[in-house]
Amino acid sequence: VLKFKNRDNKVKVIFVIKSVITAAGKGTRLLPITKELPKEMMPIFSKIYNNNLIVIPLLQFIFEQLYGIGIRDYCFVVGREKRSIEDHFTPDETYLNELSKKNNALMSNFYKRLEKSHLIWTNQNKPLGFGDAVRRAEKYIGNDNFIVHGGDVSVIGGSKHPVLRLIKTAKDDPSIAAVLLCKKIKDPKRYGVPQVKNTSSSVYLVEKVEEKPTKPKSNLGLLPIYFFKPK
């Protein structure tokens, strides 16, 4: 549940949001490291706790970012070889007690956030693509608003987090059914490229999306981060 101030800056508007995080891909482009280590668990540097530089899995960073903007409901779509992901997101008090004071604090903070969240897991047993992975979360989504976040890409934000901007854009216009996150790039041929009309300095009306076009119609590339209303 996210709370926003209304246009009069007084009344808070409650907006229910669920999240679907896809983490079922095989990561073949990153072999051989992804033979045993899921690409979503690749280590990255982060200052997520007290501005101290630490190393955490990419998927944890995504979770922490979404938690930071107020999201508490998560559905992870995983494949058969991704048990290590579920293990990482399962609090282990015995393991916690064996850590040094410094490392204990880092894991303890993470576990506290997990305990304040609702996490479910669903399997994509066959590699049938991104759309099929999202469809696996259909029963979990029900009639609620939701975001879809690829488990192998991250964006940085804080109070101006791009995901929060997606949600606010949809909240402010009841006619909007979906909001897609785009980025201006020099060579969009390797991405999904939307054909758009400008509606503001940073918001576009999407007319069509082409997947990896040889002649892109714009310099925008889609990121695997989306907001959808249940309709």
Coordinates of N, CA and C in Angstrom, one line a residue:
V1 N 0.8 -1.2 0.0 CA 0.0 0.0 0.0 C 0.9 1.2 0.0
L2 N 0.7 2.1 -1.0 CA 1.4 3.4 -1.1 C 0.5 4.5 -0.8
K3 N 0.9 5.5 -0.1 CA 0.1 6.7 0.2 C 0.7 7.9 -0.5
F4 N -0.2 8.7 -1.1 CA 0.2 9.9 -1.8 C -0.7 11.1 -1.3
K5 N -0.1 12.3 -1.3 CA -0.9 13.4 -1.1 C -1.7 13.8 -2.3
N6 N -3.0 14.2 -2.1 CA -3.8 14.6 -3.2 C -3.4 16.0 -3.7
R7 N -4.1 16.4 -4.7 CA -3.7 17.7 -5.4 C -3.8 18.9 -4.4
D8 N -4.7 18.8 -3.4 CA -4.8 19.9 -2.4 C -3.7 19.8 -1.4
N9 N -2.9 18.8 -1.5 CA -1.7 18.6 -0.6 C -2.2 18.2 0.9
K10 N -3.4 17.8 1.0 CA -3.9 17.4 2.4 C -4.4 16.0 2.5
V11 N -5.2 15.6 1.6 CA -5.8 14.2 1.7 C -4.8 13.2 1.1
K12 N -4.6 12.1 1.8 CA -3.8 11.1 1.3 C -4.6 10.0 0.5
V13 N -4.0 9.7 -0.7 CA -4.7 8.7 -1.5 C -4.0 7.4 -1.4
I14 N -4.7 6.4 -1.0 CA -4.1 5.0 -0.8 C -4.1 4.3 -2.1
F15 N -3.0 3.7 -2.5 CA -2.9 3.0 -3.8 C -2.3 1.6 -3.5
V16 N -3.0 0.6 -3.8 CA -2.5 -0.8 -3.5 C -1.7 -1.2 -4.7
I17 N -0.4 -1.7 -4.3 CA 0.5 -2.1 -5.3 C 1.1 -3.5 -5.0
K18 N 1.1 -4.4 -5.9 CA 1.8 -5.7 -5.8 C 3.0 -5.6 -6.7
S19 N 3.9 -6.5 -6.5 CA 5.1 -6.6 -7.4 C 5.3 -8.0 -7.9
V20 N 5.7 -8.1 -9.2 CA 6.1 -9.4 -9.7 C 7.5 -9.2 -10.2
I21 N 8.4 -10.1 -9.7 CA 9.8 -10.0 -10.0 C 10.2 -11.3 -10.8
T22 N 10.6 -11.1 -12.0 CA 10.9 -12.3 -12.8 C 12.4 -12.7 -12.7
A23 N 12.6 -14.0 -12.3 CA 14.0 -14.4 -12.1 C 14.1 -15.9 -12.6
A24 N 13.6 -16.2 -13.7 CA 13.6 -17.6 -14.2 C 14.5 -17.8 -15.4
G25 N 15.1 -16.7 -15.9 CA 16.0 -16.8 -17.1 C 17.2 -17.6 -16.8
K26 N 17.8 -18.2 -17.8 CA 19.0 -19.1 -17.6 C 20.3 -18.3 -17.6
G27 N 20.3 -17.0 -18.1 CA 21.5 -16.2 -18.1 C 22.6 -16.8 -19.0
T28 N 22.2 -17.3 -20.2 CA 23.2 -17.9 -21.0 C 24.3 -16.9 -21.6
R29 N 23.9 -15.7 -21.6 CA 24.9 -14.7 -22.2 C 26.0 -14.4 -21.1
L30 N 25.8 -14.9 -19.9 CA 26.8 -14.6 -18.9 C 27.6 -15.9 -18.5
L31 N 27.4 -16.9 -19.3 CA 28.2 -18.2 -19.0 C 29.7 -17.9 -19.1
P32 N 30.5 -18.6 -18.3 CA 30.2 -19.8 -17.5 C 29.7 -19.4 -16.0
I33 N 29.8 -18.2 -15.6 CA 29.5 -17.9 -14.2 C 28.1 -18.2 -13.8
T34 N 27.1 -18.2 -14.8 CA 25.7 -18.4 -14.5 C 25.4 -19.9 -14.6
K35 N 26.4 -20.8 -14.8 CA 26.2 -22.2 -14.8 C 25.6 -22.7 -13.4
E36 N 26.2 -22.1 -12.4 CA 25.8 -22.5 -11.0 C 25.2 -21.3 -10.2
L37 N 25.6 -20.1 -10.6 CA 25.1 -18.9 -9.9 C 24.0 -18.2 -10.8
P38 N 22.8 -18.1 -10.3 CA 21.7 -17.4 -11.1 C 22.2 -15.9 -11.4
K39 N 21.9 -15.4 -12.6 CA 22.4 -14.1 -12.9 C 21.8 -13.0 -12.0
E40 N 20.6 -13.3 -11.4 CA 19.9 -12.4 -10.5 C 20.6 -12.3 -9.1
M41 N 21.5 -13.3 -8.9 CA 22.3 -13.3 -7.6 C 23.7 -12.8 -7.8
M42 N 24.0 -12.3 -9.0 CA 25.4 -11.8 -9.2 C 25.6 -10.6 -8.2
P43 N 26.8 -10.5 -7.7 CA 27.1 -9.5 -6.7 C 27.3 -8.1 -7.3
I44 N 26.8 -7.1 -6.6 CA 27.0 -5.7 -7.0 C 27.4 -4.9 -5.8
F45 N 28.0 -3.8 -6.0 CA 28.3 -2.9 -4.8 C 27.1 -2.0 -4.6
S46 N 26.8 -1.8 -3.3 CA 25.7 -0.9 -2.9 C 26.0 -0.2 -1.6
K47 N 25.3 1.0 -1.5 CA 25.4 1.7 -0.2 C 24.0 1.7 0.4
I48 N 23.3 0.6 0.3 CA 21.9 0.6 0.8 C 21.8 0.7 2.3
Y49 N 22.8 0.4 3.1 CA 22.7 0.5 4.5 C 23.7 1.5 5.1
N50 N 23.2 2.6 5.6 CA 24.0 3.6 6.3 C 25.1 4.2 5.4
N51 N 24.9 4.1 4.1 CA 25.8 4.7 3.1 C 27.2 4.0 3.2
N52 N 27.3 2.8 3.7 CA 28.5 2.0 3.7 C 28.5 1.1 2.5
L53 N 29.7 1.1 1.8 CA 29.8 0.3 0.6 C 29.9 -1.2 1.0
I54 N 28.9 -2.0 0.5 CA 28.9 -3.4 0.7 C 28.6 -4.1 -0.6
V55 N 28.7 -5.5 -0.6 CA 28.4 -6.3 -1.7 C 27.2 -7.1 -1.4
I56 N 26.2 -7.0 -2.3 CA 24.9 -7.7 -2.1 C 24.5 -8.3 -3.5
P57 N 23.6 -9.3 -3.5 CA 23.1 -9.8 -4.8 C 22.2 -8.8 -5.4
L58 N 22.2 -8.8 -6.8 CA 21.4 -7.9 -7.5 C 20.0 -7.9 -7.1
L59 N 19.4 -9.1 -6.9 CA 18.0 -9.3 -6.6 C 17.7 -8.7 -5.3
Q60 N 18.6 -8.8 -4.3 CA 18.4 -8.2 -3.0 C 18.3 -6.6 -3.2
F61 N 19.2 -6.1 -4.0 CA 19.2 -4.7 -4.3 C 17.9 -4.2 -4.9
I62 N 17.3 -5.0 -5.8 CA 16.0 -4.7 -6.4 C 14.9 -4.7 -5.3
F63 N 15.0 -5.7 -4.4 CA 14.0 -5.8 -3.3 C 14.1 -4.6 -2.4
E64 N 15.3 -4.3 -2.0 CA 15.6 -3.1 -1.1 C 15.0 -1.8 -1.7
Q65 N 15.3 -1.6 -3.0 CA 14.8 -0.4 -3.7 C 13.2 -0.4 -3.7
L66 N 12.6 -1.5 -4.0 CA 11.1 -1.5 -4.0 C 10.6 -1.4 -2.6
Y67 N 11.2 -2.0 -1.6 CA 10.8 -1.8 -0.2 C 10.9 -0.4 0.2
G68 N 12.0 0.3 -0.2 CA 12.2 1.7 0.1 C 11.1 2.7 -0.3
I69 N 10.4 2.3 -1.4 CA 9.4 3.2 -1.9 C 8.0 2.8 -1.4
G70 N 8.0 1.7 -0.5 CA 6.7 1.4 0.1 C 6.1 0.1 -0.3
I71 N 6.6 -0.7 -1.2 CA 6.0 -1.9 -1.7 C 6.4 -3.0 -0.7
R72 N 5.3 -3.8 -0.3 CA 5.5 -4.9 0.7 C 5.0 -6.3 0.2
D73 N 4.4 -6.3 -1.0 CA 4.0 -7.6 -1.6 C 4.8 -8.0 -2.8
Y74 N 5.4 -9.2 -2.7 CA 6.3 -9.6 -3.8 C 6.0 -11.0 -4.3
C75 N 5.9 -11.2 -5.6 CA 5.9 -12.5 -6.1 C 7.1 -12.8 -7.0
F76 N 7.9 -13.7 -6.6 CA 9.1 -14.0 -7.4 C 8.8 -15.2 -8.3
V77 N 9.1 -15.0 -9.6 CA 8.9 -16.1 -10.6 C 10.3 -16.7 -10.9
V78 N 10.5 -17.9 -10.5 CA 11.8 -18.5 -10.6 C 11.8 -19.8 -11.4
G79 N 12.9 -20.3 -11.8 CA 13.0 -21.5 -12.6 C 13.5 -22.6 -11.7
R80 N 13.7 -23.8 -12.2 CA 14.1 -25.0 -11.4 C 15.5 -24.9 -10.8
E81 N 16.4 -24.1 -11.4 CA 17.7 -24.0 -10.9 C 17.9 -22.8 -10.0
K82 N 16.9 -22.2 -9.5 CA 17.0 -21.0 -8.7 C 16.7 -21.1 -7.2
R83 N 17.0 -22.3 -6.7 CA 16.7 -22.6 -5.3 C 17.5 -21.6 -4.4
S84 N 18.7 -21.2 -4.8 CA 19.6 -20.4 -4.0 C 18.9 -19.0 -3.8
I85 N 18.0 -18.6 -4.7 CA 17.3 -17.3 -4.5 C 16.4 -17.4 -3.4
E86 N 15.6 -18.5 -3.4 CA 14.6 -18.6 -2.3 C 15.3 -18.8 -0.9
D87 N 16.5 -19.5 -0.9 CA 17.2 -19.7 0.3 C 17.7 -18.3 0.8
H88 N 18.2 -17.5 -0.1 CA 18.7 -16.1 0.3 C 17.6 -15.3 0.9
F89 N 16.4 -15.4 0.4 CA 15.3 -14.6 0.9 C 14.5 -15.3 2.0
T90 N 15.1 -16.3 2.6 CA 14.4 -17.0 3.8 C 15.3 -16.7 5.0
P91 N 14.7 -15.9 6.0 CA 15.5 -15.6 7.2 C 16.0 -16.9 7.9
D92 N 17.3 -16.8 8.3 CA 17.9 -18.0 9.0 C 18.5 -17.5 10.3
E93 N 17.8 -17.6 11.4 CA 18.3 -17.1 12.7 C 19.6 -17.8 13.2
T94 N 19.7 -19.1 12.9 CA 20.9 -19.9 13.2 C 22.1 -19.3 12.6
Y95 N 22.0 -19.0 11.3 CA 23.1 -18.4 10.5 C 23.4 -17.0 11.1
L96 N 22.4 -16.3 11.5 CA 22.6 -14.9 12.0 C 23.4 -14.9 13.3
N97 N 23.2 -15.9 14.1 CA 23.9 -16.0 15.4 C 25.3 -16.3 15.2
E98 N 25.7 -16.9 14.1 CA 27.1 -17.3 13.9 C 27.9 -16.1 13.3
L99 N 27.3 -15.0 12.9 CA 28.0 -13.9 12.3 C 28.7 -13.0 13.3
S100 N 29.7 -12.2 12.8 CA 30.2 -11.2 13.6 C 29.2 -10.1 13.8
K101 N 29.5 -9.2 14.8 CA 28.5 -8.1 15.1 C 28.2 -7.3 13.9
K102 N 29.2 -6.9 13.1 CA 29.0 -6.1 11.9 C 28.2 -6.8 10.9
N103 N 28.6 -8.0 10.5 CA 27.8 -8.7 9.5 C 26.4 -9.1 10.0
N104 N 26.3 -9.4 11.3 CA 25.0 -9.7 11.8 C 24.1 -8.5 11.6
A105 N 24.5 -7.3 11.8 CA 23.7 -6.1 11.7 C 23.2 -6.0 10.2
L106 N 24.1 -6.3 9.3 CA 23.7 -6.2 7.8 C 22.6 -7.2 7.5
M107 N 22.8 -8.4 7.9 CA 21.8 -9.4 7.6 C 20.5 -9.2 8.4
S108 N 20.7 -8.8 9.6 CA 19.5 -8.5 10.5 C 18.6 -7.5 9.9
N109 N 19.2 -6.4 9.4 CA 18.4 -5.4 8.7 C 17.6 -5.9 7.5
F110 N 18.3 -6.8 6.8 CA 17.7 -7.4 5.6 C 16.5 -8.3 6.0
Y111 N 16.8 -9.1 7.1 CA 15.7 -10.0 7.6 C 14.5 -9.3 8.1
K112 N 14.8 -8.2 8.8 CA 13.6 -7.4 9.3 C 12.7 -6.9 8.2
R113 N 13.3 -6.5 7.1 CA 12.5 -6.1 6.0 C 11.8 -7.2 5.3
L114 N 12.4 -8.4 5.3 CA 11.7 -9.6 4.8 C 10.5 -9.9 5.7
E115 N 10.7 -9.8 7.0 CA 9.6 -10.2 7.9 C 8.4 -9.2 7.8
K116 N 8.7 -8.0 7.4 CA 7.6 -7.0 7.2 C 7.0 -7.1 5.9
S117 N 7.4 -8.0 5.0 CA 6.9 -8.1 3.7 C 6.2 -9.5 3.5
H118 N 5.4 -9.5 2.4 CA 4.8 -10.8 2.1 C 5.4 -11.3 0.8
L119 N 6.0 -12.4 0.8 CA 6.7 -13.0 -0.3 C 6.1 -14.3 -0.7
I120 N 5.9 -14.5 -2.0 CA 5.5 -15.8 -2.5 C 6.3 -16.2 -3.7
W121 N 6.4 -17.5 -4.0 CA 7.3 -18.0 -5.0 C 6.4 -18.8 -6.0
T122 N 6.7 -18.6 -7.3 CA 6.0 -19.4 -8.3 C 7.0 -19.9 -9.3
N123 N 6.8 -21.0 -9.9 CA 7.8 -21.6 -10.8 C 7.4 -21.4 -12.3
Q124 N 8.4 -21.1 -13.1 CA 8.3 -21.2 -14.6 C 9.2 -22.4 -15.0
N125 N 8.6 -23.6 -15.2 CA 9.4 -24.8 -15.4 C 10.0 -24.9 -16.7
K126 N 9.4 -24.2 -17.7 CA 10.0 -24.2 -19.1 C 10.3 -22.8 -19.5
P127 N 11.4 -22.6 -20.2 CA 11.8 -21.2 -20.6 C 10.9 -20.7 -21.8
L128 N 9.7 -20.2 -21.4 CA 8.7 -19.8 -22.4 C 8.6 -18.3 -22.6
G129 N 9.6 -17.6 -22.0 CA 9.7 -16.2 -22.2 C 9.1 -15.3 -21.1
F130 N 9.4 -14.0 -21.2 CA 9.0 -13.0 -20.2 C 7.5 -13.0 -19.9
G131 N 6.8 -12.9 -21.0 CA 5.3 -12.8 -20.9 C 4.7 -14.0 -20.1
D132 N 5.2 -15.2 -20.4 CA 4.7 -16.4 -19.7 C 5.1 -16.3 -18.2
A133 N 6.3 -15.8 -18.0 CA 6.7 -15.7 -16.6 C 5.8 -14.8 -15.8
V134 N 5.4 -13.7 -16.4 CA 4.4 -12.8 -15.7 C 3.1 -13.4 -15.5
R135 N 2.6 -14.2 -16.5 CA 1.3 -14.9 -16.4 C 1.3 -15.9 -15.3
R136 N 2.4 -16.4 -14.8 CA 2.5 -17.3 -13.7 C 2.0 -16.6 -12.4
A137 N 2.0 -15.3 -12.4 CA 1.6 -14.6 -11.2 C 0.2 -14.1 -11.2
E138 N -0.6 -14.6 -12.2 CA -2.0 -14.1 -12.4 C -2.9 -14.2 -11.2
K139 N -2.8 -15.4 -10.5 CA -3.7 -15.6 -9.4 C -3.2 -14.7 -8.2
Y140 N -2.0 -14.5 -8.1 CA -1.4 -13.6 -7.0 C -1.9 -12.2 -7.2
I141 N -1.9 -11.7 -8.5 CA -2.2 -10.3 -8.8 C -3.7 -10.1 -8.5
G142 N -4.6 -11.0 -8.9 CA -6.0 -10.8 -8.7 C -6.5 -9.5 -9.4
N143 N -7.2 -8.7 -8.6 CA -7.7 -7.4 -9.2 C -6.9 -6.2 -8.6
D144 N -5.7 -6.4 -8.3 CA -4.8 -5.3 -7.8 C -3.9 -4.7 -8.8
N145 N -3.5 -3.4 -8.6 CA -2.5 -2.8 -9.4 C -1.2 -3.6 -9.1
F146 N -0.3 -3.6 -10.1 CA 1.0 -4.3 -9.9 C 2.1 -3.8 -10.8
I147 N 3.3 -3.9 -10.4 CA 4.5 -3.7 -11.2 C 5.1 -5.0 -11.6
V148 N 5.8 -5.0 -12.7 CA 6.6 -6.1 -13.2 C 8.0 -5.6 -13.2
H149 N 8.9 -6.3 -12.6 CA 10.3 -5.8 -12.5 C 11.2 -7.0 -12.9
G150 N 12.0 -6.9 -14.0 CA 13.0 -7.9 -14.3 C 14.0 -8.1 -13.2
G151 N 14.3 -9.3 -12.9 CA 15.2 -9.6 -11.8 C 16.7 -9.4 -12.2
D152 N 17.0 -9.0 -13.4 CA 18.4 -8.8 -13.8 C 18.7 -7.4 -14.3
V153 N 17.9 -6.5 -13.8 CA 18.1 -5.1 -14.1 C 17.8 -4.2 -12.9
S154 N 18.5 -3.2 -12.7 CA 18.2 -2.3 -11.5 C 18.3 -0.8 -12.0
V155 N 17.5 0.0 -11.3 CA 17.5 1.4 -11.4 C 17.6 2.0 -10.1
I156 N 18.2 3.2 -10.0 CA 18.5 3.9 -8.7 C 17.7 5.1 -8.6
G157 N 17.1 5.3 -7.4 CA 16.2 6.5 -7.3 C 16.2 7.1 -5.9
G158 N 15.6 6.5 -4.9 CA 15.2 7.2 -3.7 C 13.9 7.8 -3.8
S159 N 13.7 9.0 -3.4 CA 12.4 9.7 -3.4 C 11.9 9.9 -4.8
K160 N 12.8 9.9 -5.8 CA 12.4 10.1 -7.2 C 12.7 8.8 -8.0
H161 N 12.5 7.7 -7.3 CA 12.8 6.4 -8.0 C 11.9 6.2 -9.2
P162 N 12.5 5.8 -10.3 CA 11.7 5.6 -11.6 C 10.4 4.8 -11.4
V163 N 10.4 3.7 -10.5 CA 9.2 2.9 -10.3 C 8.2 3.8 -9.7
L164 N 8.5 4.6 -8.7 CA 7.6 5.5 -8.1 C 7.0 6.5 -9.1
R165 N 7.8 6.9 -10.0 CA 7.3 7.8 -11.1 C 6.3 7.1 -12.0
L166 N 6.5 5.8 -12.2 CA 5.5 5.0 -13.0 C 4.2 5.0 -12.3
I167 N 4.3 4.7 -11.0 CA 3.0 4.6 -10.2 C 2.3 5.9 -10.1
K168 N 3.0 7.0 -9.9 CA 2.3 8.3 -9.8 C 1.7 8.7 -11.1
T169 N 2.4 8.4 -12.2 CA 1.8 8.7 -13.5 C 0.5 8.0 -13.7
A170 N 0.4 6.8 -13.4 CA -0.8 6.0 -13.5 C -1.9 6.5 -12.5
K171 N -1.5 6.8 -11.3 CA -2.4 7.3 -10.3 C -3.1 8.6 -10.7
D172 N -2.4 9.5 -11.3 CA -2.9 10.8 -11.6 C -3.8 10.8 -12.9
D173 N -3.8 9.7 -13.6 CA -4.7 9.7 -14.8 C -5.4 8.3 -14.8
P174 N -6.7 8.3 -14.5 CA -7.5 7.1 -14.4 C -7.6 6.4 -15.8
S175 N -7.4 7.1 -16.9 CA -7.5 6.4 -18.2 C -6.3 5.6 -18.6
I176 N -5.2 5.7 -17.8 CA -4.0 5.0 -18.1 C -4.1 3.6 -17.6
A177 N -3.9 2.6 -18.4 CA -3.9 1.2 -18.0 C -2.5 0.6 -17.7
A178 N -1.5 1.2 -18.4 CA -0.2 0.6 -18.2 C 0.9 1.8 -18.4
V179 N 2.0 1.7 -17.7 CA 3.1 2.6 -17.9 C 4.3 1.8 -18.0
L180 N 5.1 2.2 -19.1 CA 6.4 1.5 -19.4 C 7.5 2.4 -19.1
L181 N 8.6 1.8 -18.6 CA 9.8 2.6 -18.3 C 10.8 2.6 -19.5
C182 N 11.1 3.7 -20.0 CA 12.0 3.8 -21.2 C 13.3 4.6 -20.8
K183 N 14.3 4.4 -21.7 CA 15.5 5.2 -21.5 C 16.0 5.6 -22.9
K184 N 16.5 6.9 -23.0 CA 17.1 7.3 -24.2 C 18.5 6.7 -24.4
I185 N 18.7 6.0 -25.5 CA 20.0 5.4 -25.7 C 20.4 5.6 -27.2
K186 N 21.7 5.5 -27.4 CA 22.3 5.8 -28.7 C 22.0 4.7 -29.7
D187 N 22.0 3.5 -29.3 CA 21.7 2.4 -30.3 C 20.7 1.5 -29.7
P188 N 19.4 1.7 -30.0 CA 18.3 1.0 -29.4 C 18.0 -0.4 -30.1
K189 N 18.8 -0.8 -31.1 CA 18.5 -1.9 -31.9 C 18.4 -3.2 -31.1
R190 N 19.0 -3.2 -29.9 CA 19.1 -4.5 -29.1 C 17.9 -4.5 -28.1
Y191 N 17.0 -3.5 -28.2 CA 15.9 -3.3 -27.2 C 14.6 -3.4 -27.9
G192 N 13.5 -3.4 -27.0 CA 12.2 -3.1 -27.5 C 12.1 -1.6 -27.7
V193 N 11.7 -1.2 -28.8 CA 11.7 0.3 -29.1 C 10.2 0.7 -29.3
P194 N 9.7 1.7 -28.5 CA 8.4 2.1 -28.7 C 8.3 3.3 -29.7
Q195 N 7.2 3.3 -30.4 CA 6.8 4.4 -31.2 C 5.9 5.3 -30.4
V196 N 6.2 6.5 -30.2 CA 5.5 7.4 -29.2 C 5.1 8.7 -29.7
K197 N 4.2 9.3 -29.0 CA 3.8 10.7 -29.1 C 4.1 11.4 -27.8
N198 N 4.7 12.6 -27.9 CA 5.0 13.4 -26.6 C 3.7 13.9 -26.0
T199 N 3.6 13.7 -24.7 CA 2.5 14.3 -24.0 C 3.0 15.3 -22.9
S200 N 4.3 15.1 -22.5 CA 4.9 16.1 -21.6 C 6.4 15.9 -21.8
S201 N 7.2 16.6 -21.0 CA 8.7 16.5 -21.2 C 9.2 15.1 -20.9
S202 N 8.5 14.3 -20.1 CA 9.1 13.0 -19.8 C 8.1 11.8 -19.9
V203 N 6.8 12.1 -20.4 CA 5.8 11.1 -20.5 C 5.4 11.1 -22.0
Y204 N 5.3 9.8 -22.5 CA 5.0 9.6 -23.9 C 3.8 8.7 -24.0
L205 N 3.0 8.9 -25.1 CA 1.9 8.0 -25.4 C 2.5 6.9 -26.4
V206 N 2.4 5.7 -25.9 CA 3.0 4.6 -26.7 C 1.9 4.1 -27.8
E207 N 2.3 4.1 -29.0 CA 1.4 3.7 -30.1 C 1.7 2.3 -30.5
K208 N 3.0 1.9 -30.4 CA 3.4 0.6 -30.9 C 4.8 0.3 -30.3
V209 N 5.1 -1.0 -30.2 CA 6.4 -1.4 -29.7 C 7.0 -2.4 -30.7
E210 N 8.2 -2.2 -31.1 CA 8.9 -3.1 -32.0 C 10.1 -3.8 -31.2
E211 N 10.2 -5.1 -31.4 CA 11.3 -5.8 -30.6 C 12.5 -5.9 -31.5
K212 N 13.6 -5.3 -31.0 CA 14.9 -5.3 -31.7 C 14.8 -4.9 -33.2
P213 N 14.3 -3.8 -33.5 CA 14.1 -3.4 -34.9 C 15.4 -3.1 -35.6
T214 N 15.5 -3.3 -36.9 CA 16.7 -3.0 -37.6 C 16.8 -1.5 -37.9
K215 N 15.6 -0.9 -38.0 CA 15.5 0.6 -38.2 C 14.6 1.2 -37.1
P216 N 15.1 1.5 -36.0 CA 14.3 2.0 -34.8 C 13.6 3.3 -35.2
K217 N 12.4 3.4 -34.7 CA 11.6 4.6 -35.0 C 11.8 5.7 -34.0
S218 N 12.5 5.4 -32.9 CA 12.9 6.4 -31.9 C 14.2 6.0 -31.2
N219 N 14.7 6.9 -30.3 CA 15.9 6.6 -29.6 C 15.6 6.1 -28.2
L220 N 14.4 5.6 -28.0 CA 14.0 5.1 -26.7 C 14.1 3.5 -26.7
G221 N 14.6 3.0 -25.6 CA 14.7 1.6 -25.3 C 13.9 1.2 -24.1
L222 N 13.1 0.2 -24.2 CA 12.3 -0.3 -23.1 C 13.1 -1.0 -22.0
L223 N 12.9 -0.7 -20.8 CA 13.5 -1.5 -19.7 C 12.4 -2.4 -19.2
P224 N 12.8 -3.6 -18.7 CA 11.8 -4.6 -18.2 C 11.2 -4.2 -16.8
I225 N 10.7 -3.0 -16.8 CA 10.0 -2.5 -15.6 C 8.7 -1.8 -16.0
Y226 N 7.6 -2.3 -15.5 CA 6.3 -1.9 -16.0 C 5.3 -1.7 -14.8
F227 N 4.3 -0.9 -15.1 CA 3.2 -0.8 -14.1 C 1.9 -1.1 -14.9
F228 N 1.0 -1.9 -14.2 CA -0.2 -2.3 -14.9 C -1.4 -2.1 -13.9
K229 N -2.5 -1.6 -14.4 CA -3.8 -1.7 -13.6 C -4.4 -3.0 -14.0
P230 N -5.3 -3.6 -13.1 CA -5.8 -4.9 -13.4 C -6.7 -5.0 -14.6
K231 N -7.3 -3.9 -15.1 CA -8.1 -3.9 -16.3 C -7.3 -4.2 -17.5

